[in-house]
Each structure stands twice: as C-alpha cells, then as structure tokens.
Coordinates of C-alpha atoms and ligand atoms in Angstrom, one line a residue:
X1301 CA -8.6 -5.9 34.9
X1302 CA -4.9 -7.5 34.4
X1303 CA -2.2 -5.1 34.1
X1304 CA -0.1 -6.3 30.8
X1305 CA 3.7 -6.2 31.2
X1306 CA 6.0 -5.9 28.4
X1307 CA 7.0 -9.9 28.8
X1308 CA 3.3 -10.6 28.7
X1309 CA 2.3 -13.1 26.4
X1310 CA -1.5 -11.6 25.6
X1311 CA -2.2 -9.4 23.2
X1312 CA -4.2 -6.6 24.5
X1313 CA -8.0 -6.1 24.2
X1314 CA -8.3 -3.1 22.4
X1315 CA -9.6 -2.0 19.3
X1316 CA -6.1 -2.9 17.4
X1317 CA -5.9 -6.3 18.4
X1318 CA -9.7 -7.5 18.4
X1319 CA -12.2 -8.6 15.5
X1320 CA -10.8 -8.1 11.8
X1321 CA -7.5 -6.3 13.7
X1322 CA -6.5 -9.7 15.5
X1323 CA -3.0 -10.7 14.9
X1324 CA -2.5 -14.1 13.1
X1325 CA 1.2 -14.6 13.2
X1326 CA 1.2 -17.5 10.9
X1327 CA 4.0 -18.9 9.2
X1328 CA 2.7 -21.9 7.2
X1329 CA 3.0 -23.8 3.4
X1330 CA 0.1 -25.0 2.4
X1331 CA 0.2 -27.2 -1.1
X1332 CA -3.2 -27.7 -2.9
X1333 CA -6.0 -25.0 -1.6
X1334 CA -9.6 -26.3 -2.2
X1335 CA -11.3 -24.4 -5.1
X1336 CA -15.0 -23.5 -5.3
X1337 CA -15.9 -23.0 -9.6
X1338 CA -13.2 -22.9 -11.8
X1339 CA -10.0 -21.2 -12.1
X1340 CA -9.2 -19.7 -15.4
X1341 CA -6.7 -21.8 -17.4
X1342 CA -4.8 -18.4 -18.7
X1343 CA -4.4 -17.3 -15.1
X1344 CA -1.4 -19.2 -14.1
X1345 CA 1.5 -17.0 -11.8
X1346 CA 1.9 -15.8 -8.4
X1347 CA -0.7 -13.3 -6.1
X1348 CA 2.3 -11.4 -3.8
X1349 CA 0.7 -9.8 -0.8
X1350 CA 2.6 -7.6 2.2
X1351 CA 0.8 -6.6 5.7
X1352 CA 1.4 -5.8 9.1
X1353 CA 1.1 -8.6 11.7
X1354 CA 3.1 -8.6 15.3
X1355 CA 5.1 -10.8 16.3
X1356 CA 4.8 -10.2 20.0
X1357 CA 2.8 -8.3 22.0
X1358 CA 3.4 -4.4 21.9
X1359 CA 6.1 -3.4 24.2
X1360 CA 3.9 -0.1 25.6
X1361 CA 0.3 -1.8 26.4
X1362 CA -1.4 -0.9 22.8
X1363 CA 0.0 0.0 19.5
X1364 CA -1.6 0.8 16.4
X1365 CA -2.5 -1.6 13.5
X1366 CA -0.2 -0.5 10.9
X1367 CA 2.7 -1.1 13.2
X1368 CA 2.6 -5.0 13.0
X1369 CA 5.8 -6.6 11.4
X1370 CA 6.0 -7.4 8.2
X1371 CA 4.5 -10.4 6.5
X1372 CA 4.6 -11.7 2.7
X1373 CA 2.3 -14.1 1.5
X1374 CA 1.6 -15.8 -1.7
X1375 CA -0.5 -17.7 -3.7
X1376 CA 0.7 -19.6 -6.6
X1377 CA -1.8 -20.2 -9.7
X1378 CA -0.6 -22.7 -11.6
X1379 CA -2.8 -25.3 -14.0
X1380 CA -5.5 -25.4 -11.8
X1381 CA -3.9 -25.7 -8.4
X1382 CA -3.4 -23.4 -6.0
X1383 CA -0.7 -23.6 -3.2
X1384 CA -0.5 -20.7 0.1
X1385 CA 2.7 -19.6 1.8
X1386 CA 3.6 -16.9 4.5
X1387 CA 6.5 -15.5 6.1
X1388 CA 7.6 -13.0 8.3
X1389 CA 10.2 -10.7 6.8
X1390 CA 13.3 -10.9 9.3
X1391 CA 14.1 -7.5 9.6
X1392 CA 16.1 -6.1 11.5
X1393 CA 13.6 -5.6 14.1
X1394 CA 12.2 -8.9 14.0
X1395 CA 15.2 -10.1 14.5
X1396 CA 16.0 -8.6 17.8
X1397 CA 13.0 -9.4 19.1
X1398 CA 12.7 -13.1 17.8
X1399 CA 16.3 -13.1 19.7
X1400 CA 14.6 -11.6 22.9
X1401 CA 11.2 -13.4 23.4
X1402 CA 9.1 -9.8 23.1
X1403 CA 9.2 -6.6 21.6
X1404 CA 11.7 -4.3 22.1
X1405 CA 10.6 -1.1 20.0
X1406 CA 7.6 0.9 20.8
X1407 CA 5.8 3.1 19.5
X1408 CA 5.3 3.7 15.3
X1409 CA 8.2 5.5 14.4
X1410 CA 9.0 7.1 17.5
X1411 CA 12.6 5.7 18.5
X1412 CA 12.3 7.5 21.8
X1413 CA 9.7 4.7 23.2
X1414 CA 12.1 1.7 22.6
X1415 CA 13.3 -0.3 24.6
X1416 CA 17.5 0.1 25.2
X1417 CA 18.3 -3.2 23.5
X1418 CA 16.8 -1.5 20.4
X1419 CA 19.0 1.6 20.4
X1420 CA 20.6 1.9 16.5
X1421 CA 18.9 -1.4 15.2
X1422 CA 17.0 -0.2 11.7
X1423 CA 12.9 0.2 13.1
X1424 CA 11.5 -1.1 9.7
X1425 CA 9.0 -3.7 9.4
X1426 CA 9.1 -4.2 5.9
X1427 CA 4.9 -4.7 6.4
X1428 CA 3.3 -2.4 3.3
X1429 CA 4.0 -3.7 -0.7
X1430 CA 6.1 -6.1 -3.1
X1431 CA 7.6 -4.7 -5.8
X1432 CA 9.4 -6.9 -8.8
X1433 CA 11.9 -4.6 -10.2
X1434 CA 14.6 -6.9 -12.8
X1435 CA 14.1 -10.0 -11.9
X1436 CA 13.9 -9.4 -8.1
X1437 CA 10.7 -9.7 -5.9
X1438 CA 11.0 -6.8 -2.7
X1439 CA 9.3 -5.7 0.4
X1440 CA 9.1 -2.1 1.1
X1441 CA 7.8 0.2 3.8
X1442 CA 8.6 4.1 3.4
X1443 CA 10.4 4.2 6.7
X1444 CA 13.8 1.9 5.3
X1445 CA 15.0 0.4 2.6
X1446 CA 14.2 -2.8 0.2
X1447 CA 14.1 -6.2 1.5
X1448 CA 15.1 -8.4 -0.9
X1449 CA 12.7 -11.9 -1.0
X1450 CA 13.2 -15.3 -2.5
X1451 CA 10.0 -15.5 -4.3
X1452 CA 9.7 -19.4 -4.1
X1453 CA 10.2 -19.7 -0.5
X1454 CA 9.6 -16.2 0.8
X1455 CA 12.7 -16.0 3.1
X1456 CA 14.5 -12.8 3.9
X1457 CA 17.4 -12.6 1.5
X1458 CA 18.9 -9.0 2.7
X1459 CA 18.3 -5.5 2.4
X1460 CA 19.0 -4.0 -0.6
X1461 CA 21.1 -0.1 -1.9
X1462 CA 21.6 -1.3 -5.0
X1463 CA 25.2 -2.3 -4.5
X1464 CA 25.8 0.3 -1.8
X1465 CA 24.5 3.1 -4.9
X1466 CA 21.2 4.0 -2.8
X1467 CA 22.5 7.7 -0.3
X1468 CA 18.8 7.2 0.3
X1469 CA 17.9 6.0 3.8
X1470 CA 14.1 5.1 3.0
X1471 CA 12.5 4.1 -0.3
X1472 CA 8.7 4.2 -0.7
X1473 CA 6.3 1.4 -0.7
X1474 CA 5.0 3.0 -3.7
X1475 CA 7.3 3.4 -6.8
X1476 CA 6.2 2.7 -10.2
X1477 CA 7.8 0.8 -12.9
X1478 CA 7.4 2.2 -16.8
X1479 CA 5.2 -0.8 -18.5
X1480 CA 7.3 0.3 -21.8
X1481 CA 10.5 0.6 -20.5
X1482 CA 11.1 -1.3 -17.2
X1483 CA 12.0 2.0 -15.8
X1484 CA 12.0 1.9 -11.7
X1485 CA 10.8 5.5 -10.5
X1486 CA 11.1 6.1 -6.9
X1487 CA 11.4 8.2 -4.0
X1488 CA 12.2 8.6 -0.2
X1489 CA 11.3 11.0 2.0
X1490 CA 13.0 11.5 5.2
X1491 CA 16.2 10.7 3.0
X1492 CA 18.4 11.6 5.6
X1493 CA 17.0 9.0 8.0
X1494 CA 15.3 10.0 11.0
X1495 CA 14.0 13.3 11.8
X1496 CA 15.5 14.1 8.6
X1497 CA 13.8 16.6 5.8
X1498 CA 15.3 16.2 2.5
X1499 CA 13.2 13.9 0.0
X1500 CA 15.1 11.7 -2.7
X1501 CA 13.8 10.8 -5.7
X1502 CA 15.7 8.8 -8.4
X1503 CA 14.7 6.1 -11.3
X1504 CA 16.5 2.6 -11.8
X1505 CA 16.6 0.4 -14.8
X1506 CA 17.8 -3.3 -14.5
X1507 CA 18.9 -2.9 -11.0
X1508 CA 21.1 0.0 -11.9
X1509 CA 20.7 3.1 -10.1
X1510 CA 20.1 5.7 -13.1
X1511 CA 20.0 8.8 -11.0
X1512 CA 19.3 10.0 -7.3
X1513 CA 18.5 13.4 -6.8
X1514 CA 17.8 15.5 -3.3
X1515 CA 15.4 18.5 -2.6
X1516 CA 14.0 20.3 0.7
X1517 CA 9.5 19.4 0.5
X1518 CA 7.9 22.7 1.5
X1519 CA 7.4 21.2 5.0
X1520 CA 8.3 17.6 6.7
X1521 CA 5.0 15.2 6.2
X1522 CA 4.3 12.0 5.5
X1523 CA 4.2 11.4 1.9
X1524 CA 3.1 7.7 1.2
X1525 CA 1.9 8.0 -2.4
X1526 CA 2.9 9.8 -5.1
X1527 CA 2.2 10.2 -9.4
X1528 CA 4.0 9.7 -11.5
X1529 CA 3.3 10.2 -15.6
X1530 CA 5.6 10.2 -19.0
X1531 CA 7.2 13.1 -18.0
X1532 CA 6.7 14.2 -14.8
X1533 CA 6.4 13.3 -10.8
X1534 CA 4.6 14.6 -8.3
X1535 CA 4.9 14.8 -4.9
X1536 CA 2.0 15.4 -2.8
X1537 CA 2.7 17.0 0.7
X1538 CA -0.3 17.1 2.6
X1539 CA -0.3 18.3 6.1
X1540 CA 0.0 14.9 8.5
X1541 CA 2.9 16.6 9.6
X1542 CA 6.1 15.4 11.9
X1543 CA 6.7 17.1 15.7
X1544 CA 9.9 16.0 17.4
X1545 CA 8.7 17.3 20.7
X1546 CA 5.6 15.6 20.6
X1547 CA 7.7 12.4 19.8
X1548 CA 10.1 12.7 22.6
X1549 CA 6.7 13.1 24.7
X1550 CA 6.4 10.0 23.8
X1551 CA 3.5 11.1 21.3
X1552 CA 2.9 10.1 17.8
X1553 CA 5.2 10.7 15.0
X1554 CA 2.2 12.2 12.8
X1555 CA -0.7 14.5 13.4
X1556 CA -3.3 16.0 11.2
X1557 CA -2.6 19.9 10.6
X1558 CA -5.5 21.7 8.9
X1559 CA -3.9 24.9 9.2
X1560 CA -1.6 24.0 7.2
X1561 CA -2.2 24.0 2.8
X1562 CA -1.4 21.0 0.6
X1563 CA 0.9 21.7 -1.9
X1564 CA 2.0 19.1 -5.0
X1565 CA 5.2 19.5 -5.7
X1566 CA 5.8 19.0 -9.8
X1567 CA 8.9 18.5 -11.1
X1568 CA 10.5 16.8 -14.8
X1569 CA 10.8 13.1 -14.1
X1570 CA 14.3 13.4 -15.6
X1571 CA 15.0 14.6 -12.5
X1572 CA 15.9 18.1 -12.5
X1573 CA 14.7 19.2 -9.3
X1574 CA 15.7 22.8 -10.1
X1575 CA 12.3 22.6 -12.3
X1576 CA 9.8 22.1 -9.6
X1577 CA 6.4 23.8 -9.4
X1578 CA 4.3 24.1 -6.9
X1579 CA 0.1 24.0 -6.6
X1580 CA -1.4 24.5 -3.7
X1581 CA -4.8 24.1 -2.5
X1582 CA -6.3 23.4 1.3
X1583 CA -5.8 21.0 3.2
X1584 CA -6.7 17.5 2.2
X1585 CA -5.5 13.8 2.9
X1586 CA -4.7 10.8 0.4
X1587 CA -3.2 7.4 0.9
X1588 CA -3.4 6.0 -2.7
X1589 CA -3.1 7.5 -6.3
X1590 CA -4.7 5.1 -8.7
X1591 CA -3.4 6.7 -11.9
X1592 CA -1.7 9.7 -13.0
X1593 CA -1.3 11.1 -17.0
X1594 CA -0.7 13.3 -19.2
X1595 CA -2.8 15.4 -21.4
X1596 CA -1.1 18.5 -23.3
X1597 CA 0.3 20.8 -20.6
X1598 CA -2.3 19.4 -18.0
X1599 CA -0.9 16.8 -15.4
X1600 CA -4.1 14.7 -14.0
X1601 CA -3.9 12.6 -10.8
X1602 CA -6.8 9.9 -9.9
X1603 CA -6.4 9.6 -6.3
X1604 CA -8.5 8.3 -3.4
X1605 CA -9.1 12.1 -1.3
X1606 CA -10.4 13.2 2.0
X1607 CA -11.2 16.2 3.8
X1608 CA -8.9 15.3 6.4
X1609 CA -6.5 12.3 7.6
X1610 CA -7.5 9.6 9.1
X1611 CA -5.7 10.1 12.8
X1612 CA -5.2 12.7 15.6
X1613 CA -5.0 15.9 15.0
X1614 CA -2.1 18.3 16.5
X1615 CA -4.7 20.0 19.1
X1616 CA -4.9 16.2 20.1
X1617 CA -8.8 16.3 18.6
X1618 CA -9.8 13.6 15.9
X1619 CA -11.5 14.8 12.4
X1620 CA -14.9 13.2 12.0
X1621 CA -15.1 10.2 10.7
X1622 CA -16.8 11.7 7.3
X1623 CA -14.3 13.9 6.7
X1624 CA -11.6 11.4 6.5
X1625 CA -13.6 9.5 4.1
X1626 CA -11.6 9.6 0.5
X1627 CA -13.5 9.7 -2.7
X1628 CA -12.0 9.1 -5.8
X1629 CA -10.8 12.4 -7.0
X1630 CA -9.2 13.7 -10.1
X1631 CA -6.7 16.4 -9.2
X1632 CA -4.9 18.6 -12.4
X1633 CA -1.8 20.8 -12.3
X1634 CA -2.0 23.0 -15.1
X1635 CA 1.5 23.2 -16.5
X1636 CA 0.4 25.6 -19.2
X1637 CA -0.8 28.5 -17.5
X1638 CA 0.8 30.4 -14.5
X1639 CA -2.2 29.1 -12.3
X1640 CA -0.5 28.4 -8.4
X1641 CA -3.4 26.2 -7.8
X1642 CA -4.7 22.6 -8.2
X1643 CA -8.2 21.8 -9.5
X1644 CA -10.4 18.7 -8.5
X1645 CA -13.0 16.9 -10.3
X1646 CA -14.6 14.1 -8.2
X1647 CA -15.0 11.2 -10.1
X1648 CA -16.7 8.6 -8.2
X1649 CA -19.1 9.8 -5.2
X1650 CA -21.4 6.7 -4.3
X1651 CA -18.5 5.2 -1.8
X1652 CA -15.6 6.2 0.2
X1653 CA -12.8 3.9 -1.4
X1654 CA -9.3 3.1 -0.9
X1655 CA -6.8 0.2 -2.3
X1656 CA -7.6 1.8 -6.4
X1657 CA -5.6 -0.7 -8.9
X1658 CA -5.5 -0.4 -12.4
X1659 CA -4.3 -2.2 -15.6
X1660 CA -0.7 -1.6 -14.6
X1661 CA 0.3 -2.0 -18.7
X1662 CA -1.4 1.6 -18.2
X1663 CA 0.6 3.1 -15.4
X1664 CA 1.9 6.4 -16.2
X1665 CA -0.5 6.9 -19.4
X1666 CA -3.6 7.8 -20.2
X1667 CA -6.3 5.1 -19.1
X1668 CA -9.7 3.9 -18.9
X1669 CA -9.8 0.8 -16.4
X1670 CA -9.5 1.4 -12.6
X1671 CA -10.3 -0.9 -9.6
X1672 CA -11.2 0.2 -5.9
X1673 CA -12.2 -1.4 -2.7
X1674 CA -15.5 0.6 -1.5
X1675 CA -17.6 0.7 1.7
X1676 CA -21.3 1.1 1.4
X1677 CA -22.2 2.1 4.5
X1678 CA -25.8 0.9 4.1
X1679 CA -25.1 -2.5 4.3
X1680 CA -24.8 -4.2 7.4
X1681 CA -21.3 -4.0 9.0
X1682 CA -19.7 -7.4 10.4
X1683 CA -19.2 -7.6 14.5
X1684 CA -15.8 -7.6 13.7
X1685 CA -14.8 -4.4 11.6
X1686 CA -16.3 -2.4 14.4
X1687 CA -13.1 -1.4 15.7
X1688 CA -12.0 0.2 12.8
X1689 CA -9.0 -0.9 10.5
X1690 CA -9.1 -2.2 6.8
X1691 CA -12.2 -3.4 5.9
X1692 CA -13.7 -2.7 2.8
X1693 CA -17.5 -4.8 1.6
X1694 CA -17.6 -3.5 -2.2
X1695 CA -15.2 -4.0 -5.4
X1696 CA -15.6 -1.6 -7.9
X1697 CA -14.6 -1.1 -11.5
X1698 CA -14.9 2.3 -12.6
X1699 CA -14.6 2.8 -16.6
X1700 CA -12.9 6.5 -16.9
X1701 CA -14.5 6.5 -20.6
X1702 CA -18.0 6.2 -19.8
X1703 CA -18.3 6.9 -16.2
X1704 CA -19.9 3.9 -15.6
X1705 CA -19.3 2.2 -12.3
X1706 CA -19.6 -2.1 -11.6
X1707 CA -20.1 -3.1 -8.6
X1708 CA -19.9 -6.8 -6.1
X1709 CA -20.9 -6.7 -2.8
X1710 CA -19.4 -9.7 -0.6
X1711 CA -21.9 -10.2 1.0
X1712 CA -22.6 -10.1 5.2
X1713 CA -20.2 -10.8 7.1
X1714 CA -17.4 -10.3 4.3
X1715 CA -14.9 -7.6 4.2
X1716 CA -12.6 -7.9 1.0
X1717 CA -8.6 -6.8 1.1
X1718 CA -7.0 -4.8 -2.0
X1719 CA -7.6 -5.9 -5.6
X1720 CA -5.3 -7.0 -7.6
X1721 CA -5.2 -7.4 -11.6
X1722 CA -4.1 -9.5 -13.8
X1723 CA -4.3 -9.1 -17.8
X1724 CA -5.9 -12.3 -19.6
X1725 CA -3.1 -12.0 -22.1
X1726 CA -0.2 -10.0 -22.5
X1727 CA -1.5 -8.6 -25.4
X1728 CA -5.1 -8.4 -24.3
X1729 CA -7.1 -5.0 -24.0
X1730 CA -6.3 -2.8 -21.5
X1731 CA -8.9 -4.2 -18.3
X1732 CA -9.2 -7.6 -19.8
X1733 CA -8.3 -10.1 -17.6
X1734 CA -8.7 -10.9 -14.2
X1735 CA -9.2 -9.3 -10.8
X1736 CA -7.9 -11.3 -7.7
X1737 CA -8.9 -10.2 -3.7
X1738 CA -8.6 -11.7 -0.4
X1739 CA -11.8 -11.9 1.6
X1740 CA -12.6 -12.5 5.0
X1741 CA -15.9 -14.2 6.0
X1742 CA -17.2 -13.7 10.1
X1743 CA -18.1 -15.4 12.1
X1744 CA -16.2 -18.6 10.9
X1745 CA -13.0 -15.5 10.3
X1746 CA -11.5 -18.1 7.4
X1747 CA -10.6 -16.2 4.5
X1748 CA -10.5 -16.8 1.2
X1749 CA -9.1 -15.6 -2.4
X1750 CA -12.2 -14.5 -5.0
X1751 CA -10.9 -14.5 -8.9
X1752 CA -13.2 -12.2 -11.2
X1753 CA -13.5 -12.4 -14.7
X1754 CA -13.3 -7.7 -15.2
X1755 CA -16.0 -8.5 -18.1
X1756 CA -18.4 -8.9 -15.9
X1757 CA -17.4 -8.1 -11.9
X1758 CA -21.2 -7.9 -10.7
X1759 CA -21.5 -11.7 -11.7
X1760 CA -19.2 -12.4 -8.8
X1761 CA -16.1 -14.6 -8.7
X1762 CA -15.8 -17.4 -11.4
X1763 CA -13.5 -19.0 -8.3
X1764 CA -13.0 -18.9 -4.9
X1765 CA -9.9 -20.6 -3.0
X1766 CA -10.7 -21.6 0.4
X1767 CA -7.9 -20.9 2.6
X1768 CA -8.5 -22.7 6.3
X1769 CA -7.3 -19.8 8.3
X1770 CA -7.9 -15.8 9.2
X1771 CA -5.7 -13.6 6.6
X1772 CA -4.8 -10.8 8.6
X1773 CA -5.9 -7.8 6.5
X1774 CA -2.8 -6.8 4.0
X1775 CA -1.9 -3.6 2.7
X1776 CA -0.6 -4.2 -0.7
X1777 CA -0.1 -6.9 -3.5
X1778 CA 0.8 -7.8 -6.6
X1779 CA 0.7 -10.2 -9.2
X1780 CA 3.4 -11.9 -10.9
X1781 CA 2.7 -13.6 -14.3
X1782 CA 4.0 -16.9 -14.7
X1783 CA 5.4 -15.7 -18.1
X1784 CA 6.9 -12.9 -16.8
X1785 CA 8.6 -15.2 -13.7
X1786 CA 10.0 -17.6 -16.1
X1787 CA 11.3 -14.5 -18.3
X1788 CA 13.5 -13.4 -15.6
X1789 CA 15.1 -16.6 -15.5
X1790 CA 16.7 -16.9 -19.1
Ligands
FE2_2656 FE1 -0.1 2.3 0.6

C-alpha cells in the first residue's frame, strides 16, 4: 500500500471518500439541463442546496464526510428551463488552503490537528444549509457565522454579524423564519467560540438584530437542531458531548455519552432566559426537527429520534447500527403541569428517516403535511452506499391528520438527497404544491433532480432534470420562489 502524505494529490480509499462519499469538487454553470416529462408551469424559482465536498485531500490520511468544504448549488426553474450552477464557498479556510495547494486543518473541529499555517484562521466550511432572511441568500454551519451569497452567481460575498450586532461567534444551520411575520429566530451554541459553553439565542427581523440573549445548557453538546413554536424555543441537549482532552489527543471533538440524560431546555421565545424549563428524559439522539407547535399548555416537537447517535461513543465503542436509527417521533413538554419529564409518541415506524421538510407556510404552527427521506432496508442497497454516509431510497409524505403515509421508492441503484417543497400557489393549501429532490443513479453515478406533484407522490416524478455529473450528497436546501426573489428587489 502507498503511504499518503499531506501534499498528496489522492484522496484516500476509505469508506469517506469511496462510492456515494466520493468527492466531486465541481465548480461548473451549466445553462439548459435536459428534462425528462414536464415541468410544472407554476414552478418557476430557484432549488438552493449546501453540502460538504473537499477541496483537497485531508491533511491527516482520512477525515470524515461531514468535514468537506462547503459547496452551494442551484438550480433555476424558470418557464420550462432549467439551468445548474456550483460553487465553493471561500471561507476562510478554503482560502488558505486554495492559497497553499492542500489542506491545512485537520481534523472536524479539533484545532489542535491543524496544520501551523492554520493557527487563528476561522475553521468553518460553511458546508450544511441556505437560509434567505430579508432579501439575503446565506450559508451556515453551526461552527461560525453567516456567509453571505450572491444568489445569481453563487460567489462568496462576506461573512455576515449583522453590522458588527452579532456577540455570537456561531449561528446554527438551523434557524427558522416566522411565515407570518418574517421573524428570524436563531441560536448558537458554543457562543463564546471554541471550547466555549454559553448558548446564544436571539430573533432578527429585516436584517436587524431584535435581541441576543446568553444562558449556560445544562452540559456542553452538540446541539444541531432545535424547535421552535409561537411562543416558545426549545433547545434539545442530548448527550454527544465535547472532551477537550480527548481533542488535544488528537481525538474527536464529539462522543456518544449514554450515561448521560437528555434534557430540552424550554424557554419564552421573547427571550427571557430567566423562564427556562427543563424536561428530561434518557438518553436519545436527533439531527432534524420537522415541526414543532403549540397546543394549550402542551409544546409538541416532530423530530427524527434514535436510541443513540450515530458515532463513537466516549468508551471509544460504537452503538449498533439499529439503535442510531431515528424514527419520526413526537416529543411533548407539558407546560401545564409540574411534570419534569418529556413524553414521546412515535409517529411513523415503517422506516428509519432523516431530512423531514414540511410546508414551511406552517413552520412554527400547528400542521398536517410533512416530508421525509426513508430507508427501507428491504430493498436492495446500491454498491456504493455501502460505506455508509447519506443515502436515503424512499420519499415519504406523512399526513399528521390521518396518519396515512405515501410512499416513492427510487428505484435500484437510486439513493435520493433531502426534499424540498414548494407550494403551487402562495395561496394554495397547506401541502399543495410541489416536492423537489436530488437523486443519484449507480452505476452510471449521474444525478439528477425528480419534481413531484404532493397530490400524488407514489405516482413518481411528473419531471426529472438530467444533470451529466455525480451531485455529491448535500445536506440541506431550500427553495426560493421566483415571486418571492423578485419581491426582494422592489
Ligand atoms: Fe442539519
């Protein structure tokens, strides 16, 4: 075998590099996709999509997937055409590296493997979701703050504190924006930067930084979703907790902690942190809340949930891979009664699922539409998702009301990326409209973008846009109404 150094210019052949997990590193425009059936005339705006991809090869032999740089892509929908662009966000990080001909950090958020060069350069990569908050299109990863991005061309415009208003050092990938009011809520944990404990949470409205508030999470994890309703927030602190020593071992940042209880930290979305509450329960592990509301006293959150994280534990172990299976799960903190505890209700059992979406119009409020990306392990798995990583083979559409579940399987040798909605209307019902994912077909590794009508998702995609190259699995999109584009410019 040939020993890699840290100029080499191969990738190496392990499990986050091969298959579905290769890198991609494509930069490209591409004006006029091909289109199998027919795009919906009503669909006309912009698919935003964020993932990890590296730029060279990692600086310590092997890295993990999720530790790629940055890259936004889009498609544009317009009057029957369909154009493709990618970039890599120029971070910080990228930056340097671009400068130096290789990779100069190390490991996931462990400073103490970099390179010297990359001593007090900001780590982000900017690799996890877009948000469009007044006008502005973003990309965010929980580790830093907002890069701002010219949503035409997709080049890095800067990093953005709200005029120097953020004290925040990191900003979630996952805030939420009021569909009635515009309102930007957010938070950032690891405020201080670092090692740091303290979790911000603030809202912002226009651009303008309404109010940023600072409190002490029972313990140090890694929060990467959260809920957030009318009235409330929630932050849930499961135990994938933090270990300095382990890190200056050179060791991962995170490890799984069973010993450890979750607790969801409640507080008046106001922002009176004085008013937290806290329920706990045992240990458990979610990436993604698809929807979180109100109903009287009772807070509900809809959230893909596991047994136990996907990744290493602290004794160094790693939980089976059932356990870290998430199912979506309905989780209630009864602000009513004195009860210290939170109650689940599983929702969905057929498939573990990640990636849930909803009607956003619905976001904070009682709903009835969600939208998951599901595995069904019975069906054959492609060559290439064998070593692990994002791959999904099912879209789902689970109506809350009825319970019923709809189902598209893409078929052998498909794995399918996170759905995204788009309402047919502005005005139409809540679930109406269309549901947009990237899909990757093995052997030939092209990928392409599926459009379903949500009346009927089993029928499969009324259009698929062939895309002549391998999309590097994504984390999170969005879509962007043309309407709502052109809105922002009067
Ligand atoms: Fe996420």
């Amino acid at each position: 075998m040939i020993a890699l150094s840290p100029t080499s210019s191969k990738f190496p052949d392990t499990p986050a590099f091969k298959g579905l997990n290769r890198p991609s590193r494509v930069e490209c425009d591409i004006v006029g996709l091909e289109v199998d059936g027919e795009l919906p005339a009503d669909l006309r705006g912009s698919f935003y999509r964020c993932g990890p991809d590296p730029q060279f090869p990692p600086l310590l032999g092997d890295d993990i997937f999720i530790n790629g740089d940055g890259v936004v892509s889009a498609f544009h929908i317009r009057d029957g055409r369909v154009d493709y662009s990618s970039r890599f966000v120029r971070t910080a990080k990228f930056l340097a590296e671009r400068a130096a001909g290789r990779s100069l950090f190390g490991a996931y958020r462990n400073p103490y493997t970099d390179a010297p060069e990359a001593a007090g350069l900001d780590r982000t990569t900017a690799n996890t979701s877009m948000l469009w908050h007044a006008g502005r299109l973003y990309a965010l990863k929980e580790d830093g703050r907002p890069h701002r991005i010219d949503p035409d061309t997709l080049a890095t415009l800067e990093t953005w504190d709200f005029d120097g208003a953020l004290q925040s050092r990191t900003f979630t990938a996952h805030p939420k924006t009021d569909p009635a009011s515009g309102e930007l809520v957010f938070f950032g944990y690891q405020a201080g930067g670092g090692e740091s404990s303290p979790v911000a949470f603030g809202t912002a409205v226009d651009g303008l930084l309404k109010f940023e508030e600072w409190f002490e999470p029972p313990y140090v994890s890694m929060i990467h979703d959260w809920a957030v309703t009318q009235n409330h927030v929630v932050f849930p602190v499961m135990p994938v907790t933090m270990d300095v020593e382990r890190m200056r071992r050179g060791g991962p940042r995170w490890a799984w902690d069973p010993s450890r209880e979750s607790v969801l930290v409640v507080m008046p979305r106001s922002g009176d942190t004085r008013h937290a509450r806290a329920f706990t329960g045992p240990a458990l592990w979610s990436f993604h809340v698809m929807n979180a509301f109100e109903e009287g006293s009772d807070v509900h959150i809809d959230l893909c949930l596991a047994q136990a994280a996907p990744m290493p534990a602290v004794d160094g172990s790693f939980p089976p891979r059932e356990a870290s299976a998430q199912y979506l799960t309905r989780v209630t903190c009864a602000l009513g009664t004195d009860d210290a505890a939170f109650s689940m209700r599983r929702l969905w059992g057929d498939m573990p699922v990640d990636f849930p979406e909803i009607d956003q119009r619905r976001a904070t409020l009682p709903y009835r539409h969600g939208f998951v990306a599901a595995r069904d392990p019975r069906r054959e798995l492609p060559p290439e998702a064998q070593y692990g990583g994002i791959w999904f083979n099912c879209l789902a559409h689970v109506d809350h009301h009825t319970g019923e579940v709809e189902r598209y399987y893409v078929g052998p040798g498909g794995t399918v990326q996170e759905p995204v909605f788009a309402p047919r209307t502005p005005d139409s019902e809540e679930g109406d409209g269309y549901l947009l994912a990237v899909v990757n077909h093995f052997p030939e590794a092209l990928g392409s973008l599926l459009v379903f009508d949500t009346r009927s998702l089993s029928s499969g995609p009324v259009a698929a846009v062939k895309v002549p190259l391998f999309l590097r699995p994504t984390f999170h999109g969005m879509w962007l109404s043309a309407a709502d584009r052109d809105a922002s410019k009067a």
